[in-house]
Coordinates of C-alpha atoms and ligand atoms in Angstrom, one line a residue:
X1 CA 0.0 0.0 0.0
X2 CA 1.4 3.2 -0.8
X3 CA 2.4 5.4 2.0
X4 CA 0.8 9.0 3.0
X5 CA 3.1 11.8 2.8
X6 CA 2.8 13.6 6.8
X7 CA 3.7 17.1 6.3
X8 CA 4.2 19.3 9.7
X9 CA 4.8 22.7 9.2
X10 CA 6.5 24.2 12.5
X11 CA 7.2 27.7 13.5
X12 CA 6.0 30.2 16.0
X13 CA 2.9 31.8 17.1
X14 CA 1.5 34.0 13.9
X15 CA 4.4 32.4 11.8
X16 CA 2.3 31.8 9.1
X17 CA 1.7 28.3 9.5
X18 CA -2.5 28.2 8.5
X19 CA -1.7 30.5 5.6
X20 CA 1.1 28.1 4.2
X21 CA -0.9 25.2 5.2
X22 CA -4.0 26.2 3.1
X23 CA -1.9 27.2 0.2
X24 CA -0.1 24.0 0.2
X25 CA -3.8 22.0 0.1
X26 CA -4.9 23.7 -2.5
X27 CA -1.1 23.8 -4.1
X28 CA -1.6 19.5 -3.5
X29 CA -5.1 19.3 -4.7
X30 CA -4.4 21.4 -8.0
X31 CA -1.8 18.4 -8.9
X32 CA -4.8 15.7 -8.5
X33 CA -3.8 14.5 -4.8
X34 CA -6.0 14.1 -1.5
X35 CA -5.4 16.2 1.3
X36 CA -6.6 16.3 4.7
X37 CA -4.8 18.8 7.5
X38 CA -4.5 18.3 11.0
X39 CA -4.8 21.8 13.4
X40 CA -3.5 21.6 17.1
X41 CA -3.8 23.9 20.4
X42 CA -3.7 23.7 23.9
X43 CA -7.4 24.8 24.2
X44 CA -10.7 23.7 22.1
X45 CA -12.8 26.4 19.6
X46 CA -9.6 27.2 17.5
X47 CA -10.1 29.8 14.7
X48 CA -7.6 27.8 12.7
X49 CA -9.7 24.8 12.4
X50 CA -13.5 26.7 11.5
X51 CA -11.3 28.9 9.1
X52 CA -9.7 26.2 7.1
X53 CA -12.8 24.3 7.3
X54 CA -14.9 27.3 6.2
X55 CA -11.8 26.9 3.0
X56 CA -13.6 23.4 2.3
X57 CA -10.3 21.5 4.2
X58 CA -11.3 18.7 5.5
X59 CA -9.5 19.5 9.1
X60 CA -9.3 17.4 12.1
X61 CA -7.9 18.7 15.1
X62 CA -6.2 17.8 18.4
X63 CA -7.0 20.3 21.2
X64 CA -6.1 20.4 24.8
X65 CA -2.4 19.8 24.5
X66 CA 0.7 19.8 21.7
X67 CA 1.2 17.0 19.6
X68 CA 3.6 15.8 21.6
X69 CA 2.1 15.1 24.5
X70 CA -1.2 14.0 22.9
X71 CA 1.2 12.0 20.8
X72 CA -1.6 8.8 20.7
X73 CA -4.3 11.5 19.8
X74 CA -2.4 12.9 16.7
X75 CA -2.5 9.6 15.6
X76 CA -5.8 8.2 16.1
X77 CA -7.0 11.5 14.4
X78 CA -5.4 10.8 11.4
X79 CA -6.0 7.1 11.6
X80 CA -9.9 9.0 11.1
X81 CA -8.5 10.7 8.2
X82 CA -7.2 7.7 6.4
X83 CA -10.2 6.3 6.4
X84 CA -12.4 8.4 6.0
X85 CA -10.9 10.4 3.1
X86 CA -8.1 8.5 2.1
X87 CA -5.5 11.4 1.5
X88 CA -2.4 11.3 -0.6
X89 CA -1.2 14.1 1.8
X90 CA -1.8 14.7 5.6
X91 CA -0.5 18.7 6.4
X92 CA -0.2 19.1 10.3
X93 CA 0.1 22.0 12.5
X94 CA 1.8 22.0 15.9
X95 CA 1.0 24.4 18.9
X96 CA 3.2 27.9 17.5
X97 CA 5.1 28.0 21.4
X98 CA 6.0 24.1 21.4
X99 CA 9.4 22.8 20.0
X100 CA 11.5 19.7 20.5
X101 CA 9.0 18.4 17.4
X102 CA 11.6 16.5 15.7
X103 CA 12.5 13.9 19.0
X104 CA 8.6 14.1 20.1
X105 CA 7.0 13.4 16.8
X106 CA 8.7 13.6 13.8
X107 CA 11.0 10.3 15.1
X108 CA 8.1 8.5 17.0
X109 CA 6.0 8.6 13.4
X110 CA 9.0 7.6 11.6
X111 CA 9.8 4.4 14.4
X112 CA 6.4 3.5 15.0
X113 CA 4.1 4.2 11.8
X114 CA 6.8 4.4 9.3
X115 CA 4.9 1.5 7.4
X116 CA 2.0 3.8 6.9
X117 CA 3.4 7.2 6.5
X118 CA 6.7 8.7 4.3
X119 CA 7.5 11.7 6.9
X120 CA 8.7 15.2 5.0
X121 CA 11.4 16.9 5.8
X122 CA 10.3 19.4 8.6
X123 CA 10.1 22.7 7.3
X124 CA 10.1 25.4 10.1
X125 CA 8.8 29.0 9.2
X126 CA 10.1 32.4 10.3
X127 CA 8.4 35.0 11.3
X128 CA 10.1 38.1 10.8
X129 CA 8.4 40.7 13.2
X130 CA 10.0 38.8 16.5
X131 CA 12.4 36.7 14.8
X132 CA 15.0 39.7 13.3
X133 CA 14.6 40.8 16.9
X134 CA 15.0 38.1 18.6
X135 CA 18.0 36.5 16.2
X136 CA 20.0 40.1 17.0
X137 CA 19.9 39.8 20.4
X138 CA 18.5 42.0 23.3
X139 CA 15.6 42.4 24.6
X140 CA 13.7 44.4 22.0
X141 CA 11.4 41.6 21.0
X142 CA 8.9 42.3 23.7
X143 CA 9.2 38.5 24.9
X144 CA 11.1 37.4 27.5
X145 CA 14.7 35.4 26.9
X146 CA 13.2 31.7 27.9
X147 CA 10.2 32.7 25.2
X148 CA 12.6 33.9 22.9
X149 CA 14.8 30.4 23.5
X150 CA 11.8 28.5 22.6
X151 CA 12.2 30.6 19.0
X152 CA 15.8 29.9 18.5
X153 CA 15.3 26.0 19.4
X154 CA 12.3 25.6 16.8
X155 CA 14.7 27.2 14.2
X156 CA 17.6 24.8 15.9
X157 CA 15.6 21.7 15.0
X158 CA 14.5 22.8 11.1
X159 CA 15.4 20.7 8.0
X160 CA 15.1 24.1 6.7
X161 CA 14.4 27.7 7.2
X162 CA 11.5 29.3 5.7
X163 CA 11.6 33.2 5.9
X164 CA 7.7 34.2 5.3
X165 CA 6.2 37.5 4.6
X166 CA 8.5 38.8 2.1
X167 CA 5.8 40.5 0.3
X168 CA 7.0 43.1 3.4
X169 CA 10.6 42.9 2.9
X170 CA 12.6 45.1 0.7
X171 CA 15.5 43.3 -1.3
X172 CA 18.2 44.4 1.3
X173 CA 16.3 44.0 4.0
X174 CA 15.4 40.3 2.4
X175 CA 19.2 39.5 1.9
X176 CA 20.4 40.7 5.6
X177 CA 17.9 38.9 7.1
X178 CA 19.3 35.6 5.2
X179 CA 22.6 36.4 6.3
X180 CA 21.5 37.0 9.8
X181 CA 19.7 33.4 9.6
X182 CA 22.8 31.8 7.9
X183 CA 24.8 32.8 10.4
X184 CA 23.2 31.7 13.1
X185 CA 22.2 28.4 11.7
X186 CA 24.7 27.5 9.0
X187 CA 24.3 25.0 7.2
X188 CA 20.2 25.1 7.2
X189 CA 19.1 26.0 3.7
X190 CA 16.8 28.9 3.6
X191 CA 13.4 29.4 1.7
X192 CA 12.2 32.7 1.3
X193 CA 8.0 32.6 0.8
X194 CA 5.0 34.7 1.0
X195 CA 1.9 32.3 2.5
X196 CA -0.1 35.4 1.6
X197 CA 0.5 35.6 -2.7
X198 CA 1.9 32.4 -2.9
X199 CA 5.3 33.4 -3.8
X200 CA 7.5 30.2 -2.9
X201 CA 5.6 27.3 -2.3
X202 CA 6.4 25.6 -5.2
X203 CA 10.3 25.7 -3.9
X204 CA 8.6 24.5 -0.5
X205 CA 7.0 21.4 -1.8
X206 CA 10.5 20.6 -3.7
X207 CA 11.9 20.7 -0.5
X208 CA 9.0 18.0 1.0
X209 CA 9.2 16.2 -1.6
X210 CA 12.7 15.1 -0.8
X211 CA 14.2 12.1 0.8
X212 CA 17.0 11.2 3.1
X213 CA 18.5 12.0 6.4
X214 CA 15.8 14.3 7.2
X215 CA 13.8 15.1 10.5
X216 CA 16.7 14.0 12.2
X217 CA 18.1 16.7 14.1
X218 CA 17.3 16.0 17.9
X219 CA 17.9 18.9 20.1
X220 CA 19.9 19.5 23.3
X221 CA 17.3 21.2 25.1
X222 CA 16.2 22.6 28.9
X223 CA 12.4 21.5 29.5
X224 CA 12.5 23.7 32.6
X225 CA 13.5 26.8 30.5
X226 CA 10.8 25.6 27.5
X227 CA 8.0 25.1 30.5
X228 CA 9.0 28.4 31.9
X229 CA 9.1 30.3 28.7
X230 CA 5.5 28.5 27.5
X231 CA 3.8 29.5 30.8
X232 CA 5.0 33.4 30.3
X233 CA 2.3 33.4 27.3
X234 CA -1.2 33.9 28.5
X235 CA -3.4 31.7 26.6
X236 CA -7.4 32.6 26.2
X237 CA -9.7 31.0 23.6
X238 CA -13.7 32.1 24.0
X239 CA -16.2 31.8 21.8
X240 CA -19.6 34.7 21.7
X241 CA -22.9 34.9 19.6
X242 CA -23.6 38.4 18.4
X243 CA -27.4 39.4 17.6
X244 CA -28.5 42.7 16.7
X245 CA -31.8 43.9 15.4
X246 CA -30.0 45.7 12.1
X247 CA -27.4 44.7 9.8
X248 CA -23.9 44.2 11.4
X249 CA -20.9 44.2 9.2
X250 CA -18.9 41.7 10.2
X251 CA -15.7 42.4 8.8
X252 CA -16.1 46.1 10.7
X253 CA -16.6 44.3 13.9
X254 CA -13.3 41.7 13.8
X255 CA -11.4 44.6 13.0
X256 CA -12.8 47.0 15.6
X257 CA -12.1 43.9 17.9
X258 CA -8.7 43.7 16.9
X259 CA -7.9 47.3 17.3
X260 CA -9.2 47.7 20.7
X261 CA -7.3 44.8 21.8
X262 CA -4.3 45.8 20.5
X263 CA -4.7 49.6 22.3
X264 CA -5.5 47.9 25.4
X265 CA -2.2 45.5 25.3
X266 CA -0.2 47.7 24.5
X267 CA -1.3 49.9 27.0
X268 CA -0.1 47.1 29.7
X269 CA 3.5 46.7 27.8
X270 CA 1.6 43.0 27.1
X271 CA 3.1 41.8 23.7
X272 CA 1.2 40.3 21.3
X273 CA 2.3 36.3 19.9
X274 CA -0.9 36.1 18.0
X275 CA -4.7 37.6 17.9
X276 CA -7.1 36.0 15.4
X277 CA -10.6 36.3 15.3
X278 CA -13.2 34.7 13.2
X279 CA -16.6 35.5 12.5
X280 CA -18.9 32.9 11.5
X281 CA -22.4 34.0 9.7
X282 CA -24.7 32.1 7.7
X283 CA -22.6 30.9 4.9
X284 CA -20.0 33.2 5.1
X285 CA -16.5 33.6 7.1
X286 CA -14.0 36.4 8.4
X287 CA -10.6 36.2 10.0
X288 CA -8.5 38.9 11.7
X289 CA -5.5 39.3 13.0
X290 CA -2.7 40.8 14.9
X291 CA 0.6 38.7 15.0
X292 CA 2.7 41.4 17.0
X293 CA 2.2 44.8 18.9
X294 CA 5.1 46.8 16.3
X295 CA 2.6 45.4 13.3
X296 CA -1.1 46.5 12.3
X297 CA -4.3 44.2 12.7
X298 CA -5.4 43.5 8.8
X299 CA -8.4 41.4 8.1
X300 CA -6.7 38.2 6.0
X301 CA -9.8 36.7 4.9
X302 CA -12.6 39.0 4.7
X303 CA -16.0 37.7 4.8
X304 CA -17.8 40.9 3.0
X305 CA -20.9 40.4 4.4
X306 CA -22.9 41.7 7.0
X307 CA -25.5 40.0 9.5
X308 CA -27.9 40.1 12.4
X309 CA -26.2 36.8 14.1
X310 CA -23.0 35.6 13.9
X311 CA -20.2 33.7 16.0
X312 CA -17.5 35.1 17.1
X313 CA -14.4 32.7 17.9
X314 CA -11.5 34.8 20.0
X315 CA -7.4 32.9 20.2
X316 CA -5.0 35.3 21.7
X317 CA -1.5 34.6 23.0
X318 CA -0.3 37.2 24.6
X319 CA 2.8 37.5 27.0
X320 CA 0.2 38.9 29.7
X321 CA -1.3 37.0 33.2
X322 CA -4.0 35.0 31.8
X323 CA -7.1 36.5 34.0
X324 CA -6.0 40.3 33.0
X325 CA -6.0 39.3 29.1
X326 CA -9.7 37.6 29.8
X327 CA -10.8 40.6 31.3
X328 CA -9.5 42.7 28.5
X329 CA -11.0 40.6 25.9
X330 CA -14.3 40.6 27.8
X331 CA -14.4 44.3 28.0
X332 CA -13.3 44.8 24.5
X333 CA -16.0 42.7 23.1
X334 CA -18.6 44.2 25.3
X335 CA -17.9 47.4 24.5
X336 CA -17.6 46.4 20.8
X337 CA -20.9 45.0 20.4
X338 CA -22.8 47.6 22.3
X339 CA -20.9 50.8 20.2
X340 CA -22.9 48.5 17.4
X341 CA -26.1 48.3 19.2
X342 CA -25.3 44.4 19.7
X343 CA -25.8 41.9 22.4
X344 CA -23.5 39.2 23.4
X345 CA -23.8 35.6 24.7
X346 CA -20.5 34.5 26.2
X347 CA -20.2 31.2 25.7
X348 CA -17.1 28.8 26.2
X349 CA -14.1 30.4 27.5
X350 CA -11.0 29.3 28.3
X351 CA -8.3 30.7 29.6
X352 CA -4.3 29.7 31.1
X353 CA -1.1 29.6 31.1
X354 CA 0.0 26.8 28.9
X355 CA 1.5 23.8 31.5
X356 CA 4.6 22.0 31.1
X357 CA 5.4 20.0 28.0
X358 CA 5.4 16.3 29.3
X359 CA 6.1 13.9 25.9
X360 CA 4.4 10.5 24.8
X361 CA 7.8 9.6 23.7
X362 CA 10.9 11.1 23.4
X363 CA 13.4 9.7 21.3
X364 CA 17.3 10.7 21.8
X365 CA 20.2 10.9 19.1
X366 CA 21.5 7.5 19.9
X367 CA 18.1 5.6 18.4
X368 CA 17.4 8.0 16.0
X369 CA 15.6 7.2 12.4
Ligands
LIG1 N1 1.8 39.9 4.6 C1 1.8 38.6 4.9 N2 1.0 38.2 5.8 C2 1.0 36.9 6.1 C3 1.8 36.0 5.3 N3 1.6 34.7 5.8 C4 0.7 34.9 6.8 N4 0.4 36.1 7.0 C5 -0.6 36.7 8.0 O1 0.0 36.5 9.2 C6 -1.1 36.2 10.2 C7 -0.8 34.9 10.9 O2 -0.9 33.9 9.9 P1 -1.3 32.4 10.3 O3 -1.2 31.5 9.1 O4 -2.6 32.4 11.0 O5 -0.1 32.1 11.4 P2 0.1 30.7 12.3 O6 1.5 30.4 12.3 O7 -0.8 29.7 11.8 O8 -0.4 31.3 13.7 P3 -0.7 30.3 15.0 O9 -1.7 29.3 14.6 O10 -1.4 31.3 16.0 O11 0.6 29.9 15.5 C8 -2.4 36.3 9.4 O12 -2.9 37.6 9.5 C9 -1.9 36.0 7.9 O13 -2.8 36.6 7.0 C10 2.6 36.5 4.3 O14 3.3 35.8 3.6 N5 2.5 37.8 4.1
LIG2 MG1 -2.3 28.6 12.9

């Protein structure tokens, strides 16, 4: 039987991960294969999922933990996946703040299920507002060292490098952001890609599509200082139904959303890992974002439409205590909906710090694939 090709696409909070992952289904499905995508997070109602679904992805998800530790999960989900859609291709996407991927996943799918599924080489994308920070040094990235070691250590365990968002980059600012990668982590080829236009995939699923002593690279790494550095992000997922008596445009509200949490955050010196926010109305679909407090929100999949009822599905990681960012949120979206003569139902939320990373398996250099 022929094997399924397991994609995982690492990189940190607001990398770019979703984007790339959607582009690369439709990039797949375009050349006649099956794809099916696997989301992850730490908490249940993830934007990721209802977006790509809302695509026409056929998404399963593992929520509550990382991959890692729900190791047994991952698999049983797409064990689902096989059978129910038979895919060519499986595209997975971790938890943005977890690392070690390569001795907690990549190596237990190659040991265990290698019979079932050819394992890519493990991409890991870079995202540019923290990482040119954080890869020069200091403490200008608005995270914290041990959050900023977690960054450095997913880039320490890439098969390769994949700079995203150069739509934003100017050629010299493009090229000394390659050198500043190379010479941190020689060796490591570099992709450069836009997940937005599309720019570079095509050299992304060259790099997939090759085989050898990939998804190898076990790191040397302190769980205390990863655990420590997870639990600095707050972590809040909440999902609300909006009704109003007129016509709400819902791309107006995300936004408005958006901005007023990012005034408030910044306000509290809290930085931003990742905002997104989708709105869910009859038959249509809106996503907003804000992957940093030095960028602007933008609205990357508008729904143009406009509604008297629709869901609303808050994820923000914020380096802020995890009560003050749910109070924040609450306020925001209260006083959001009522500037638009809305009301709210709160329904589900969460909110944590994420809780130390404790492996299904962990494999070391000595047995590895
Ligand atoms: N300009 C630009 N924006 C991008 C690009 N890729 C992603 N984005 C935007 O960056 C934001 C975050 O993208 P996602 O794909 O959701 O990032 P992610 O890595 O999945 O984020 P998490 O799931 O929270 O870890 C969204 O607003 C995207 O539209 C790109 O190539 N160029
Ligand atoms: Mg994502």
């Amino acid at each position: 039987m022929k094997r399924i090709q397991f994609v995982m696409l690492g990189g940190f909070l607001g990398a770019g991960k979703t984007t790339t992952m959607s582009k690369l289904a439709y990039h797949y499905k375009s050349k006649g294969l099956n794809v099916a995508l696997v989301t992850n997070d730490q908490a249940v109602n993830l934007v990721d999922t209802n977006s790509l679904r809302s695509q026409g992805l056929t998404v399963e998800e593992v929520a509550g933990a990382c991959f890692c530790c729900k190791f047994d999960e991952l698999v049983d989900k797409v064990g689902a996946l096989e059978e129910n859609s038979r895919p060519d291709v499986i595209i997975a996407e971790p938890v943005g703040s977890c690392t070690d991927l390569v001795a907690t996943v990549v190596q237990p799918l190659k040991d265990l299920y290698g019979n079932r599924f050819e394992v890519a080489p493990y991409p890991v994308i870079f995202k540019p507002s923290h990482g040119v920070k954080i890869l020069k040094g200091g403490n200008e990235s608005g995270f914290s060292p041990k959050a900023a070691y977690i960054f450095l250590k997913q880039l320490e365990e890439a098969d390769a490098i994949v700079i995203n968002r150069i739509d934003e980059l100017g050629v010299s600012e493009l090229e000394d952001l390659v050198q500043l990668v190379v010479k941190q982590f020689p060796g490591v080829p570099v992709l450069k890609m836009s997940a937005k236009n599309g720019t570079g995939i095509d050299e992304l699923c060259v790099l997939l599509d090759q085989k050898g002593s990939f998804g190898r690279k076990i790191l040397d790494i302190n769980y205390d200082i990863y655990a420590e550095g997870e639990a600095e992000l707050g972590w809040l997922n909440s999902t609300l139904q909006v009704n109003s008596e007129s016509m709400i445009d819902v791309d107006h509200m995300l936004l408005d959303v958006i901005n007023k949490l990012r005034k408030d955050l910044v306000e509290y010196n809290a930085e931003v890992a990742h905002l997104k926010v989708i709105g869910l109305a009859d038959g249509a679909f809106g996503v907003a974002n804000l992957v940093s407090n030095g960028t602007f929100p933008e609205l990357s999949l508008p729904s143009k439409s406009k509604a008297r009822r629709f869901e609303l599905i808050i994820n923000a990681r914020v380096a802020l205590d995890p009560l003050i960012l749910e109070k924040i949120v609450s306020d925001v979206v209260k006083e959001s909906s009522s500037f638009l003569n809305a009301s709210l139902v709160i329904g589900k939320t969460q909110s944590f710090k994420p809780g130390r990373p404790v492996p299904t398996h962990r494999y070391s250099d000595k047995n590895a694939r």
